[in-house]
Structure formats: C-alpha cells, structure tokens
Coordinates of C-alpha atoms in Angstrom, one line a residue:
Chain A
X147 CA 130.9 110.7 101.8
X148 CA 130.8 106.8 101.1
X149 CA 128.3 105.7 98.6
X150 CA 127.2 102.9 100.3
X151 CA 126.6 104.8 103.8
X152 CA 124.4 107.3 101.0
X153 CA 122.7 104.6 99.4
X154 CA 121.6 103.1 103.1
X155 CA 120.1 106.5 103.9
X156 CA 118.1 106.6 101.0
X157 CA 117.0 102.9 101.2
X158 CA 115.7 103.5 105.1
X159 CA 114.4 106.7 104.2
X160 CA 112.4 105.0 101.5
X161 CA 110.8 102.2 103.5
X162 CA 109.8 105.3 105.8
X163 CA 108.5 106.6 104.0
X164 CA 106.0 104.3 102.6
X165 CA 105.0 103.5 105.9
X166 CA 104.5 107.1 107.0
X167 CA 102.4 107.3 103.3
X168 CA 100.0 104.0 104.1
X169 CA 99.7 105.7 107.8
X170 CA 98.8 109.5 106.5
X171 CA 96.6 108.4 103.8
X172 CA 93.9 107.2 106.0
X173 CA 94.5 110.4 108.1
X174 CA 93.7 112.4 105.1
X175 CA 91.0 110.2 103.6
X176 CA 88.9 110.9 106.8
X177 CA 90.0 114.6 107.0
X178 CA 89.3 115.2 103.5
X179 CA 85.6 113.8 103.7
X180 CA 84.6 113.9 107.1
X181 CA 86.3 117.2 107.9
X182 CA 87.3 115.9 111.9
X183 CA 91.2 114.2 112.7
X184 CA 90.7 111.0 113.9
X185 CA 93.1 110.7 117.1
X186 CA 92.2 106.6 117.0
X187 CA 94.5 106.3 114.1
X188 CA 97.3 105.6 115.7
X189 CA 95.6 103.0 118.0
X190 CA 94.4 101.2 114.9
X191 CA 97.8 101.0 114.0
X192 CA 98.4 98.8 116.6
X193 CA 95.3 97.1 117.0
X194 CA 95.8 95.6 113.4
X195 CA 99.3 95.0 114.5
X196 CA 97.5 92.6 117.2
X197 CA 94.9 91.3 115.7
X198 CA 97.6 90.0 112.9
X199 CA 99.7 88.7 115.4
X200 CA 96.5 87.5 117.0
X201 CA 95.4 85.2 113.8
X202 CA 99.3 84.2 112.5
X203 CA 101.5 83.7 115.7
X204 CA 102.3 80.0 116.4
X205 CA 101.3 80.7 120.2
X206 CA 97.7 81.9 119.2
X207 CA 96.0 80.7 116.4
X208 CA 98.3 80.0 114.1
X209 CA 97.0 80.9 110.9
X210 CA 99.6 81.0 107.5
X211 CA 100.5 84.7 107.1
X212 CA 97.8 85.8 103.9
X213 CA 95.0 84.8 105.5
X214 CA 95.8 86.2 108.7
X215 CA 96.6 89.4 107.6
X216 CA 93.5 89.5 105.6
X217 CA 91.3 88.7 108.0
X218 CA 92.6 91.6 110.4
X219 CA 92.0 93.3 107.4
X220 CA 88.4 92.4 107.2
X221 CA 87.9 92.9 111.0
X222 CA 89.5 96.0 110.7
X223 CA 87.6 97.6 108.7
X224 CA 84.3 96.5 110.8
X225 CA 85.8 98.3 113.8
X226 CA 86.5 101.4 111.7
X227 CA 83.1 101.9 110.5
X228 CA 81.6 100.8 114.2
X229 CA 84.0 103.4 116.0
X230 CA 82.7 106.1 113.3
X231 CA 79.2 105.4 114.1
X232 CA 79.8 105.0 118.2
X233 CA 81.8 108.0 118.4
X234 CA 81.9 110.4 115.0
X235 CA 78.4 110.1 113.9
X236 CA 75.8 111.1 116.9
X237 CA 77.8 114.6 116.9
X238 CA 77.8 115.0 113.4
X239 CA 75.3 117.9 113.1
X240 CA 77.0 119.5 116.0
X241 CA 78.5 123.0 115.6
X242 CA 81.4 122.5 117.4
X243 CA 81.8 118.6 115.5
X244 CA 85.6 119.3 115.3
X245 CA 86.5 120.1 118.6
X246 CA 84.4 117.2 120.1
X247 CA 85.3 114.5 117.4
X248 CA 89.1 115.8 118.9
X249 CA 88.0 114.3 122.5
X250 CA 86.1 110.9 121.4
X251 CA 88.6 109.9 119.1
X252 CA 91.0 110.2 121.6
X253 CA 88.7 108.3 123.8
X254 CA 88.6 106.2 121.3
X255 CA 92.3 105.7 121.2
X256 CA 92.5 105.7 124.9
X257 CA 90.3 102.7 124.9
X258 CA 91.4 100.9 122.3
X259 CA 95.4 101.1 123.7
X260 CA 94.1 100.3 127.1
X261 CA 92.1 97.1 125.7
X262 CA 95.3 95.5 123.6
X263 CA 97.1 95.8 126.5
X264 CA 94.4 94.5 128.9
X265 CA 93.5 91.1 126.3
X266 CA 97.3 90.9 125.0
X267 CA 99.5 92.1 128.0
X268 CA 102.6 94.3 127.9
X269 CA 105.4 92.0 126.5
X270 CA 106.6 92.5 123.4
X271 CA 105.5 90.7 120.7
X272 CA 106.5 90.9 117.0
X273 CA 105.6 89.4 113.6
X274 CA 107.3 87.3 111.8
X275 CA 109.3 89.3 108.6
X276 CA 107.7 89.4 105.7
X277 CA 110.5 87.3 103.9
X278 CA 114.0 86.1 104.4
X279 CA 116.9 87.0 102.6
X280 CA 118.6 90.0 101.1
X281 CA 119.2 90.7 97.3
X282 CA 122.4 92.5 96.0
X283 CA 123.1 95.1 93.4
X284 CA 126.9 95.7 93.5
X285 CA 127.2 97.9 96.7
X286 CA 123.5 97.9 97.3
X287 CA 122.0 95.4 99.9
X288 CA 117.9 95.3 99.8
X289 CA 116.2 92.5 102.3
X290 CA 113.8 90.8 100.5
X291 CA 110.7 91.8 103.4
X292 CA 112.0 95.8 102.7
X293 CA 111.3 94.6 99.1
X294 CA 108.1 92.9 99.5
X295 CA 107.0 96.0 102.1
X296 CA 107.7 98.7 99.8
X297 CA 106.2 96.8 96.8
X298 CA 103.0 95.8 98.9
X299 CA 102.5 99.6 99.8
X300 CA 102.9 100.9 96.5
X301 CA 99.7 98.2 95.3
X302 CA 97.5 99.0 98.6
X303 CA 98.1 102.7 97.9
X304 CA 97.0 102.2 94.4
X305 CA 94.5 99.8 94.9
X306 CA 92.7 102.5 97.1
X307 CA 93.5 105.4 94.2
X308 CA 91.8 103.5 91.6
X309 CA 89.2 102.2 93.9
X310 CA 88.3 106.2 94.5
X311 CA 88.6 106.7 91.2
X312 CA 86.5 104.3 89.3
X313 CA 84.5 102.3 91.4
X314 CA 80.9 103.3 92.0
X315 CA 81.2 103.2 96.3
X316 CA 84.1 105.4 96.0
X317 CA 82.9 107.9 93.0
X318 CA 80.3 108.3 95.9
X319 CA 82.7 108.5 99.0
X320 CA 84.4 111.7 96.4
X321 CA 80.8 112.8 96.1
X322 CA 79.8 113.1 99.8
X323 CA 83.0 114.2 100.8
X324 CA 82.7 117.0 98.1
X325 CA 79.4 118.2 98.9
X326 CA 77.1 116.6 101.5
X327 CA 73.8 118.3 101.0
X328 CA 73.7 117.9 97.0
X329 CA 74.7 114.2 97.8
X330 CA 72.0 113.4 100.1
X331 CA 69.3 115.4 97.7
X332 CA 70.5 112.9 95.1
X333 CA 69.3 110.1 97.7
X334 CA 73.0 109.0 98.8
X335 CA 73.1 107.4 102.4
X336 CA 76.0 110.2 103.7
X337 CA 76.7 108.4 106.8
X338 CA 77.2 104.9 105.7
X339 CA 79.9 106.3 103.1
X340 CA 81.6 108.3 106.1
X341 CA 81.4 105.0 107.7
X342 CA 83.2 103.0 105.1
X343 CA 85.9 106.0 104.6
X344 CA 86.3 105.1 108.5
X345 CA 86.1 101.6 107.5
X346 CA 89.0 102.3 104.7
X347 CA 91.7 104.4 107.0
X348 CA 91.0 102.0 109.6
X349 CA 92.2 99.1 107.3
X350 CA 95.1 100.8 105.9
X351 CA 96.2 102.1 109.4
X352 CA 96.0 98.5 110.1
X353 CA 98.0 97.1 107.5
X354 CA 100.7 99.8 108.4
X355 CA 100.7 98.5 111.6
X356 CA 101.4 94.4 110.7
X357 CA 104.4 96.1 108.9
X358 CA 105.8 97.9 112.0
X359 CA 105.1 94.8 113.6
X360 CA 107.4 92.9 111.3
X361 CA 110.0 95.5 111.3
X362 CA 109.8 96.4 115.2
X363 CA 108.5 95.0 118.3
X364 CA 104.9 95.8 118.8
X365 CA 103.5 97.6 122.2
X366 CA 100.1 99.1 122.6
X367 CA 101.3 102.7 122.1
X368 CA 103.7 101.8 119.3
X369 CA 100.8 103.2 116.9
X370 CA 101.8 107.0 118.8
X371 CA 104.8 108.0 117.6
X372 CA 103.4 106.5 113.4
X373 CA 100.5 109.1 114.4
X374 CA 102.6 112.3 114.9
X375 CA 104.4 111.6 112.2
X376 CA 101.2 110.6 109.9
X377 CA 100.1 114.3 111.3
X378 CA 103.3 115.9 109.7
X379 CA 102.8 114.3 106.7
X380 CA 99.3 115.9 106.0
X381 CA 99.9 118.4 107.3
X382 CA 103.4 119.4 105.2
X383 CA 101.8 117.5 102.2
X384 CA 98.1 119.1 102.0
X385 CA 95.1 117.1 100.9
X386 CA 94.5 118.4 97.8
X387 CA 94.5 115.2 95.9
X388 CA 94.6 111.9 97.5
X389 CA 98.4 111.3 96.2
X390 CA 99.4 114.7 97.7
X391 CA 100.3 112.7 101.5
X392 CA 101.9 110.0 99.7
X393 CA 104.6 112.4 97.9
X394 CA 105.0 114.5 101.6
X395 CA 105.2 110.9 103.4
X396 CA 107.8 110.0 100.8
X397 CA 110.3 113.4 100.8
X398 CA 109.6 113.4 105.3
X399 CA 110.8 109.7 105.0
X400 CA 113.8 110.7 103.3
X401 CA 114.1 113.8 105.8
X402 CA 114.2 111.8 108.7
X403 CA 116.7 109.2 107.3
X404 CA 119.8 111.4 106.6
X405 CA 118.6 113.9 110.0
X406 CA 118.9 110.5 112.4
X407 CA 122.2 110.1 110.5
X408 CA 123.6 113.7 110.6
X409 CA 122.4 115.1 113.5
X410 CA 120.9 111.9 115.7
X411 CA 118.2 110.0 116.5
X412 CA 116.5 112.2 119.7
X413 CA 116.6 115.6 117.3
X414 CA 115.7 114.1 114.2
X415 CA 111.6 114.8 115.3
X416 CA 112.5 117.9 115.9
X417 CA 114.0 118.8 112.2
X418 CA 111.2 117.1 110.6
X419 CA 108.6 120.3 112.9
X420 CA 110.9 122.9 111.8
X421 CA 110.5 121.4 107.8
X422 CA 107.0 121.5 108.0
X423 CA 106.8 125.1 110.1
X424 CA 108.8 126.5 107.4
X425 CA 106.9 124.5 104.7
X426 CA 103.9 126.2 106.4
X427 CA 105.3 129.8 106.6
X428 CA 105.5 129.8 103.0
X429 CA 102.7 127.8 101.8
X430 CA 100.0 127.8 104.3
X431 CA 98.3 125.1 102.5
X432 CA 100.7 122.6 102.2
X433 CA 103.3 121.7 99.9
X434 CA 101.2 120.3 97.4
X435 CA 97.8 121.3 99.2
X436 CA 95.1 124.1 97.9
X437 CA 92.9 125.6 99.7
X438 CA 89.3 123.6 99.7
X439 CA 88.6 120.7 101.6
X440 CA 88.1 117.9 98.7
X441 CA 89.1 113.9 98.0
Chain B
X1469 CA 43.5 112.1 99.5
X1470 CA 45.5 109.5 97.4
X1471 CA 45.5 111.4 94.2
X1472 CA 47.9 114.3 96.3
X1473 CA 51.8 113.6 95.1
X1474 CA 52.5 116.2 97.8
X1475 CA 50.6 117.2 100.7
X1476 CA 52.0 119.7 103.0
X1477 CA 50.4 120.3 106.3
X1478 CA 51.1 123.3 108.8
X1479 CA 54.8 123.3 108.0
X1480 CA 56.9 125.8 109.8
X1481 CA 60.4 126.1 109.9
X1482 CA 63.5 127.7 110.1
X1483 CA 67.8 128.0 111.3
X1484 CA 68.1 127.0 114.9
X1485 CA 66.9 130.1 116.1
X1486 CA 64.8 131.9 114.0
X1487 CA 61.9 131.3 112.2
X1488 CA 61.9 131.8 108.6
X1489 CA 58.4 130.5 107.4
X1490 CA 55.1 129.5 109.9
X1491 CA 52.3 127.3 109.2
X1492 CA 52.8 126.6 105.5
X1493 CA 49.8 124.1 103.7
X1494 CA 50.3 123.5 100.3
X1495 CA 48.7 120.3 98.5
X1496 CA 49.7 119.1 95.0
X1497 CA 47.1 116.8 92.5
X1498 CA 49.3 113.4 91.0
X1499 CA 51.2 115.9 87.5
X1500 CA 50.2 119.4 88.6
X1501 CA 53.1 121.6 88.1
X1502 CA 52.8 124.9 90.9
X1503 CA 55.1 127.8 90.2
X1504 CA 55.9 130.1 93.7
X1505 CA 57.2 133.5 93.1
X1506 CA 57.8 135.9 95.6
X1507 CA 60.3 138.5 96.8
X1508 CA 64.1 137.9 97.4
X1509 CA 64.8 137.0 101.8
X1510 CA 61.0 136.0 102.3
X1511 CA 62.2 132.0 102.7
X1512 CA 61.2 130.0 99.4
X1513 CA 63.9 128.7 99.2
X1514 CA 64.1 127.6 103.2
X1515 CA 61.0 126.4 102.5
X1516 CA 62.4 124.1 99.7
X1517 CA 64.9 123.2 101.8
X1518 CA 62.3 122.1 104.6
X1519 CA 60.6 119.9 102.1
X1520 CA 64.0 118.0 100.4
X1521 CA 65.2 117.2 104.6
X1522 CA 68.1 119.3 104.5
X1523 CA 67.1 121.6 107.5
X1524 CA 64.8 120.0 110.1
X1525 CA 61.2 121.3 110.3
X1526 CA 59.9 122.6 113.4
X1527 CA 56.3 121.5 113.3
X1528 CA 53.6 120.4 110.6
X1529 CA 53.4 117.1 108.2
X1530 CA 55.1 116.3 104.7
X1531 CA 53.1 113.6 103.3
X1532 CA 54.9 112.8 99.3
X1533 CA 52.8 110.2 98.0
X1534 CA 51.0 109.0 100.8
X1535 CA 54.0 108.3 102.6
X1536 CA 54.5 110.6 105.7
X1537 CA 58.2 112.0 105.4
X1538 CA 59.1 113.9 108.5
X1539 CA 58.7 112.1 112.5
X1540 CA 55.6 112.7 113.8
X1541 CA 55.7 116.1 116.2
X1542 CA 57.5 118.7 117.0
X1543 CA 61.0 119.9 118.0
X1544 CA 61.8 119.3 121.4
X1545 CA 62.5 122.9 123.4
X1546 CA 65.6 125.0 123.1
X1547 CA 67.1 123.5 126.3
X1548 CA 66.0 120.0 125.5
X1549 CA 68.0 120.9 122.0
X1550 CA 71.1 122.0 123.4
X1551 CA 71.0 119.5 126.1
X1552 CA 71.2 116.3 123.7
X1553 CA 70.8 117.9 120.3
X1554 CA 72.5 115.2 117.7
X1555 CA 73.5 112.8 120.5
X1556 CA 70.0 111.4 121.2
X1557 CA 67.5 113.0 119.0
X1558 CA 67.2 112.0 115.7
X1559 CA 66.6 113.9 112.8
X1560 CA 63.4 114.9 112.3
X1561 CA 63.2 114.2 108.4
X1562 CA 66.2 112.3 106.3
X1563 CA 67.1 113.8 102.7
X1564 CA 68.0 110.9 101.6
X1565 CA 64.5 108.7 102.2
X1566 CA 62.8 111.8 100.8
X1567 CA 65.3 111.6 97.4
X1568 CA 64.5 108.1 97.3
X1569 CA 60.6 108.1 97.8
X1570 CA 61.1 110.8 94.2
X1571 CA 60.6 113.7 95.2
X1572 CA 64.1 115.5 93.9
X1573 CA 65.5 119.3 95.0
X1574 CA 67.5 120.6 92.1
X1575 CA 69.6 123.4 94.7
X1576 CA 70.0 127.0 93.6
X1577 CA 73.2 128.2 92.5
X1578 CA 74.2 124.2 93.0
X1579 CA 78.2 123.9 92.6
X1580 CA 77.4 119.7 92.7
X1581 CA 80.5 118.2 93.5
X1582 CA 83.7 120.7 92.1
X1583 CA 86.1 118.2 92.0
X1584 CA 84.1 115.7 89.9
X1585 CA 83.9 115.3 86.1
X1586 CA 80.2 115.5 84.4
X1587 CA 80.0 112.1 84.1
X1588 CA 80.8 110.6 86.7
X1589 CA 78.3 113.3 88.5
X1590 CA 75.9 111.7 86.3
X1591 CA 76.9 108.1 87.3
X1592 CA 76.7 109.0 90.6
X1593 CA 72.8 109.9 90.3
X1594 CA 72.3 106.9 88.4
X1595 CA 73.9 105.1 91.1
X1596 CA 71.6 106.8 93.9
X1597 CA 68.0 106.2 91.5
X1598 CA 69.2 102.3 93.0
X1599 CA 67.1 100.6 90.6
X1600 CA 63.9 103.0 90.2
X1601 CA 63.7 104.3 86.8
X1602 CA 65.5 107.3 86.3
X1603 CA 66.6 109.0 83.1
X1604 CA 69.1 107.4 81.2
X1605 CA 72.5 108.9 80.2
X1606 CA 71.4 109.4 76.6
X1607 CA 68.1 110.6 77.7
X1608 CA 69.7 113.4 79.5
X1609 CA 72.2 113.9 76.6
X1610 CA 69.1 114.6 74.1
X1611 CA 67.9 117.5 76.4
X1612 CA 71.3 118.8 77.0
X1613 CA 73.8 118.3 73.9
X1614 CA 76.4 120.5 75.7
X1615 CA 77.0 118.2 78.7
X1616 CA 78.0 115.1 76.1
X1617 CA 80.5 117.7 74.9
X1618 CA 81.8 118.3 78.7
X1619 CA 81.5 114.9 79.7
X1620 CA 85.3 114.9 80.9
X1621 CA 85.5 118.3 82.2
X1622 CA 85.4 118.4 86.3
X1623 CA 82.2 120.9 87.0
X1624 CA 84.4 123.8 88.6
X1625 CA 85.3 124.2 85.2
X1626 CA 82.1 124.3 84.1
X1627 CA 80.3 128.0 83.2
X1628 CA 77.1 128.8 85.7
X1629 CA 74.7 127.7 83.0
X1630 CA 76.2 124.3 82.6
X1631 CA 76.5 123.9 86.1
X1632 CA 72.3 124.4 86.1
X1633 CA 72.6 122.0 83.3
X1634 CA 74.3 119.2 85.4
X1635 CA 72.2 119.4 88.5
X1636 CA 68.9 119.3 86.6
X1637 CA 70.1 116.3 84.4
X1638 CA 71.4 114.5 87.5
X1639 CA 68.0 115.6 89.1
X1640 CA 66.8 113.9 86.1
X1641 CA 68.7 110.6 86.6
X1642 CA 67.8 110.5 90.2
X1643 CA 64.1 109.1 88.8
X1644 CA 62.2 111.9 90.0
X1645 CA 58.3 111.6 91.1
X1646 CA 58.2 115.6 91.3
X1647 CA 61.1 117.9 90.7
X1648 CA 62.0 121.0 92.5
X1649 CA 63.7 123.6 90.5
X1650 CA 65.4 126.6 92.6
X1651 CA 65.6 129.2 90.2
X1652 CA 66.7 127.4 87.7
X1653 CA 67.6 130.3 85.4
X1654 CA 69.3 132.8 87.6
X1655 CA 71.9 134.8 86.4
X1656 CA 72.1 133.3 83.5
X1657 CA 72.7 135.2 80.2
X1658 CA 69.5 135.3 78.0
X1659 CA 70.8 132.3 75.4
X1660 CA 71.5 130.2 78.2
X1661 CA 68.6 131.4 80.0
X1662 CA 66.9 130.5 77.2
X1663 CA 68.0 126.8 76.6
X1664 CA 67.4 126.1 80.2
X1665 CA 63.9 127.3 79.6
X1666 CA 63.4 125.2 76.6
X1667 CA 64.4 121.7 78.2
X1668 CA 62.2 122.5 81.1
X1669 CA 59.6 123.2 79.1
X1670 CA 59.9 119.8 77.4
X1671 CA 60.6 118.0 80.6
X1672 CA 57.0 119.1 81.4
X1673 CA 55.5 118.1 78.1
X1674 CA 57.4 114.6 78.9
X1675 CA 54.7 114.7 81.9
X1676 CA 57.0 115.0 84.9
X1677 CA 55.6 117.8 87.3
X1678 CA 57.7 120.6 88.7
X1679 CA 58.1 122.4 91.4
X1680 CA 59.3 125.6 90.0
X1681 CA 60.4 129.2 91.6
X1682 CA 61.4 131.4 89.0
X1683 CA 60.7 135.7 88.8
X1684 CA 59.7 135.4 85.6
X1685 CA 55.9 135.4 85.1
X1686 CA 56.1 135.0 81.7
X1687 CA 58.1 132.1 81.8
X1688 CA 56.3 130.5 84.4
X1689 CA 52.9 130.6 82.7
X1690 CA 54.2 128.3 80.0
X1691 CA 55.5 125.9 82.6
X1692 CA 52.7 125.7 85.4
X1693 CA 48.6 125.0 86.5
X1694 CA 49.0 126.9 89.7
X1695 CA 50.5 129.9 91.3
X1696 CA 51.2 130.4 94.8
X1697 CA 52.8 133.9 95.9
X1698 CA 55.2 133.6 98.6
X1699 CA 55.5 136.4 100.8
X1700 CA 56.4 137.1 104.5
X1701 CA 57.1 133.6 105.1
X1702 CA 53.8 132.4 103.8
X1703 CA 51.5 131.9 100.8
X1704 CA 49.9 135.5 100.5
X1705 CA 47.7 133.9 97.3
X1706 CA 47.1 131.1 94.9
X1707 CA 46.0 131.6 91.3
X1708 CA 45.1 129.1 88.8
X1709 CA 46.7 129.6 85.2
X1710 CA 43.6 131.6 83.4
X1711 CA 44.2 134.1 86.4
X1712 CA 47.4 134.9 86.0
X1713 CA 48.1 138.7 85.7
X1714 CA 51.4 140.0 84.3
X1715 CA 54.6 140.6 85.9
X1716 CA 53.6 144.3 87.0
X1717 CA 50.0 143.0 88.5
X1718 CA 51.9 140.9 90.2
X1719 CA 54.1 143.2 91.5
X1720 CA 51.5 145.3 92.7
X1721 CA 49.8 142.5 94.7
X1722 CA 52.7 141.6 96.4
X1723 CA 54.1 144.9 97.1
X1724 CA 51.5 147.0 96.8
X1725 CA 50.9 149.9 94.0
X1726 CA 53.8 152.0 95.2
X1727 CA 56.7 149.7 95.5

C-alpha cells in the first residue's frame, strides 16, 4: 500500500479522534459524577457551534475569532449549569433518577435543536478555518487549522486534567462525584458542583462543536451523529480515569479512518459497534474501565 | 434555652416507608459530651443520620445552636410524596447548612472518597470549614502521626483504622461545634482500637464535645457526662456519669437479666 494514502489515514484518524475525545470527555465527566447520560450533549455541540458563529461571522456580530469563541465559551457554560438545575436537579433524589434524566435531557436536546434552528434557520452556515495554509514533511501534508485543532485539544483536554487534579473546585467536583453523602457531611454544596461539572461538559461539548463548525457545515442536528459516536467512546473506553475516553476516542478515531477507507463510508458506523461489542464481550467494563463509578 | 448546642425535639424518622425511630427529644448543654449505646438494628445510627440531613425527618425540630435546622412541619402524605416527591418539595433539612452551622457527622465504616489521596481529603475539609476555624493540617498531624506518613496514598489503600483516622481528622478540619462519632472504633484491632481511643480522648480534653456511640462502656465513661440508652427506636434511659453501671448492668437493663 502507498505510504502517503497510509500516512492520510492516520492523520484523519487523528483529528477524529481528538474531536470524538473533547466530545466524550464531557460525556464521561457528567456520567462519572452525576451517574445519568446527558442526551443534550450533542445539542450543545451545536449550540456552541452557533453561538461561535453567532459572536465571529461577518454577517452577525462580527467579533475577531478569540474573543468570540471565548465568549461562547463563557455562555456555554451558563447554559450547562442552568439546563442541570432546570432539568437534572429537581429529580435528583428520585429512585428512578436515571431513567427520567434519559427523557429530559432529551427534552433538553429536543429543545435546544428546535431553538437554533427556529433563531438561526436551516441554511448552512460554517466557521471560518482555524488557519490557512498547509505545512510539509516530505510526503506528509498537515493544514495548519488540523495543526492548530489537534494542538488546541490536547491543552483544553489538559487544562481540564490538571484543573481536576489540583485546583480546589475540582478536588471537590472528584469529592462529590466520589461519595456524595460524606461530601455533603463535610459541608460541600453537592449540587452547585454537579452544576459546574454540567457547566464544564457543556463548555467542552461546545468547543467541539466551533471545530466541526470549521471543518464541516453546521446544522442543528450536526451535534447527533458527534453524540453516538462520543457514546462509543465511553462506552469502549470505560471511565475509570478521566484520560481513559481520551485514549478510546483516540484508537475509535483511528478505527473509523482506515474502516471509511477499506470498507466505505455508510459501514464504517457499523465496524466501530461491532469493535466496541466485542470490546464489551471481553471486558465488560471497558477497555481501560474498572468497575466503580469514580472521576 | 441559649446555653443548649443541640436541642432535639419529637424527632421521628425513618426510609421512605418505614419508621425506624419515633418521637426522639434529646437536649445537649454548650461542651457536654453524651455517649448512646444500645443494641445492633435499633436505629442510632438512622438517628445520626436524621440529625447530620442525610435522610429527611418525618416530624419534630433540630434546633443546633439556636438555629432551627430542619423546615418547619411535617412530611407531606405518601401520595402527596409520590405525586411530586423531588420535583416540588424541597428537602426537609440540607446536610450541608447543618455541616456548616458545626455540627459534623464522622459516618461509620466511612470509605471518604476511594479515589482520593489523604491529603487532598484533608484539603477538601479545609476547603468546606470556608473560613470558620477548623483544625489545621498540622494540628491534625499531631493527633494522627500515621496520616503525615500516608499523606500520598489514595484512602482505598488505606487499612480500616486509618480510614477512621481520616474521617475524624477531616471531621476535625471541617471546624466542628459538636462532633458525631459513629462507632468510631469498630472492628478495629485492639492497638488501633486503642490509638483511636487515645486521640478522642484528647480531642475531648481540647474541649470539643462529642457525640459518641461506641459498645464499650468502659471506654465511654472516660469520654462522656451523660448516657442515653437507645433501644427500640427510642431513649429507654439517661444516666449521668457517677451512675454508670458496667458493661454487664447494662446489659441487663437493656435486655433484661436473661439475654
């Protein structure tokens, strides 16, 4: 087989897969501590898709591209911690928490799809790329924005590791999600950490979606198909540690790359289930999973 | 009324459906320790629970300090309950505004958080005292030597005894008013046992009051002013120190002679 066609696999498979890895982490984050699957994540995929086009495109308000994506950043995360408190957090004590959080996320999502495409309307839109430009090693052709996107994932991923890791808000998000009651008998507000883990997979999720939006042309379901694969990841990955869907997102990226090139585009979904059914069949947990729930 | 730290009126409580303890009063003076000892299953530590806000009473007052902790009345009715239970109805009593007024529930058999090192448990209760004065690190180091020598180690790693360790100290950190210990010591070997003893003992000479279940009389005499026996569900008696029988007395009372 030609190199080059080889090294073009890999290199698609990679920016995949750091795009699958920034969607499933926020997936997993809220799974790990909250326990419930958010079905809004995809939607906030393409809300923060929008809301970047929203504050940077020269036909709205025109903003320079740093500030704009922060910004949907910021606003983001508000919506993520207002959807947990509107439609996580008055069934929280419930019994049956996991099969209703199931139905109000996805009235969540519902909503949320319906309203872009209500205040935005249904033609495409898309962001401007990241940068122009390609760079060349020999045979190897990398654009610059697949550069800058892989790069920019890689410090958001890590920024939210070490923020988990050291800082004292996230010591106490890994606290609550660990073990609620002790948490709250240590006087710990529980719910306003589950609302800024909301917060946190919301803004990721966003972020994800500006980089679709620069690579694809952005619809209000375009956060749908990001979602079932985010839901592979965790699921073939586990959620033992928080860099457990980052790993899966990365090998499923490369998985998907060579299946669309060996056996097409419409089956390539279809290889990736019967990876992670087998993955499953022989490690129930995950591939890199264990068996308790813990961040 | 203002020199009670904890004044308990007609609590009763329970899970969802049943009732585990009715109509409990129980008043504490500003630094009197109480011990409770009673039978395995009779709901002590329910009751405890009650108290910290982790399980919802169904009726009665929790006053810590003056300050009333629970809503005022009862639980609505069963249908009422399933009808809207979570959506509309609030909780009846918040854990974390009853942490935070100082009065501090050190769990039984607490597994704290499993994936966490020691010290950043520690950090975390420091974080949560939010400015009230808590124990400091080294403070809680002095009392515990073993847990500056397992600061690094996450507490699943951590032997039952050091787990004790870790939830008292971040109990400790937490700046307690009045500290509930859930049988602190069981099954614990006798030198652990032992060493848990000892730095409860001195937390009490330190002049913070306890809250302390434990099934060892002997133990609890050097710890407490006043003894409450739980039984059924309910106080059965109350006993100030210079009437405290021993362990078979007790025994007796609670069972009677032919247990």
């Amino acid at each position: 087989m030609d190199t080059a066609i080889l090294i073009d696999i890999v290199k698609s498979g990679l920016v995949l897969g750091a795009l699958y890895a920034l969607m499933a982490t926020g997936l997993s984050l809220v799974w790990t501590t909250l326990g419930i699957f958010n079905f809004a994540h995809g939607a906030f995929i393409a809300l923060g898709a929008y809301l970047a086009w929203q504050f940077s495109s020269a036909d709205a308000w025109g903003l320079p591209m740093v500030p704009a994506i922060l910004l949907s950043c910021a606003v983001m995360f508000a919506i993520g911690a207002l959807l947990h408190f509107l439609l996580v957090k008055p069934f929280e004590r419930r019994q049956d928490i996991v099969l209703i959080s199931v139905i109000t996320t996805l009235a969540g999502a519902v909503i949320l799809e319906n309203g872009l495409q209500l205040i935005w309307g249904a033609r495409s839109k898309q962001i401007p790329p990241l940068a122009e430009g390609a760079v060349e090693f020999g045979a190897l052709s990398l654009r610059n924005s697949e550069l800058i996107l892989m790069g920019l994932v890689l410090a958001i991923l890590l920024c939210v590791g070490l923020f988990l890791r050291y800082s004292r808000p996230g010591r106490s998000m890994r606290a609550v999600a660990q073990n609620q009651d002790a948490a709250a008998l240590l006087g710990l507000n529980v719910p306003l950490y589950f609302s800024m883990v909301f917060g946190i997979a919301a803004l990721t999720a966003g972020l994800a979606g500006v980089f679709v939006g620069t690579i694809r042309f952005m619809s209000p379901s375009m956060g749908s198909e990001p979602l079932m694969k985010a839901l592979i990841v965790v699921i073939f990955g586990g959620v033992a540690r928080f860099s457990s869907p980052i790993y899966a997102a990365l090998i499923i990226g490369q998985i998907e790359a060579f299946s669309v090139y060996f056996v097409g585009l419409y089956w390539a979904p279809a290889v990736l289930f019967f990876t992670m059914i087998v993955v499953l069949l022989i490690k129930p947990e995950g591939l890199f999973g264990k068996y308790q729930r813990t961040l | 009324m203002s020199d009670l730290i904890l004044d308990v009126r007609g609590l009763s409580g329970g899970y969802d459906t049943t009732q585990i303890f009715s109509d409990i009063s129980l008043q504490i003076a500003e630094g009197e320790s109480i011990g409770i000892f009673g039978p395995n299953g009779h709901g002590k530590t329910t009751f405890l629970k009650t108290l910290s806000g982790l399980i919802d009473p169904w009726s009665g007052d929790i006053f810590f300090c003056g300050q009333r902790m629970n809503r005022e009345g009862e639980r609505g009715s069963r249908k009422m309950r399933n009808f809207n239970y979570g959506a509309v109805t609030r909780r009846r009593i918040d854990p974390k505004a009853v942490a935070r007024a100082g009065l501090i529930h050190v769990q039984q058999g607490n597994l704290l958080f499993p994936e966490l090192t020691v010290d950043e448990t520690l950090s975390i209760a420091s974080t949560a005292a939010r400015g009230r004065k808590g124990w400091t690190l080294a403070e809680v180091r002095e009392l515990f030597p073993r847990l500056g020598e397992r600061g690094s180690h996450k507490i699943r790693f951590l032997s039952g005894g050091e787990r004790q360790m870790v939830s008292m100290a971040a109990g400790l950190m937490a700046a307690p008013k009045l500290l509930i210990l859930d049988e602190p010591t069981l099954g614990l070997s006798p030198k652990v046992r032992q060493e848990l003893c000892d730095a409860i003992l001195s937390v009490r000479r330190l002049g913070l009051p306890v809250v302390l279940i434990d099934q060892d009389v002997a133990f609890l005499e050097q710890i407490i002013d006043t003894l409450y026996l739980f039984d059924h569900g309910r106080f059965s008696g109350r006993m100030g120190k210079e009437e405290m029988p021993d362990h078979q007395t007790l025994m007796d009372m609670l069972f009677g002679e032919a247990h």
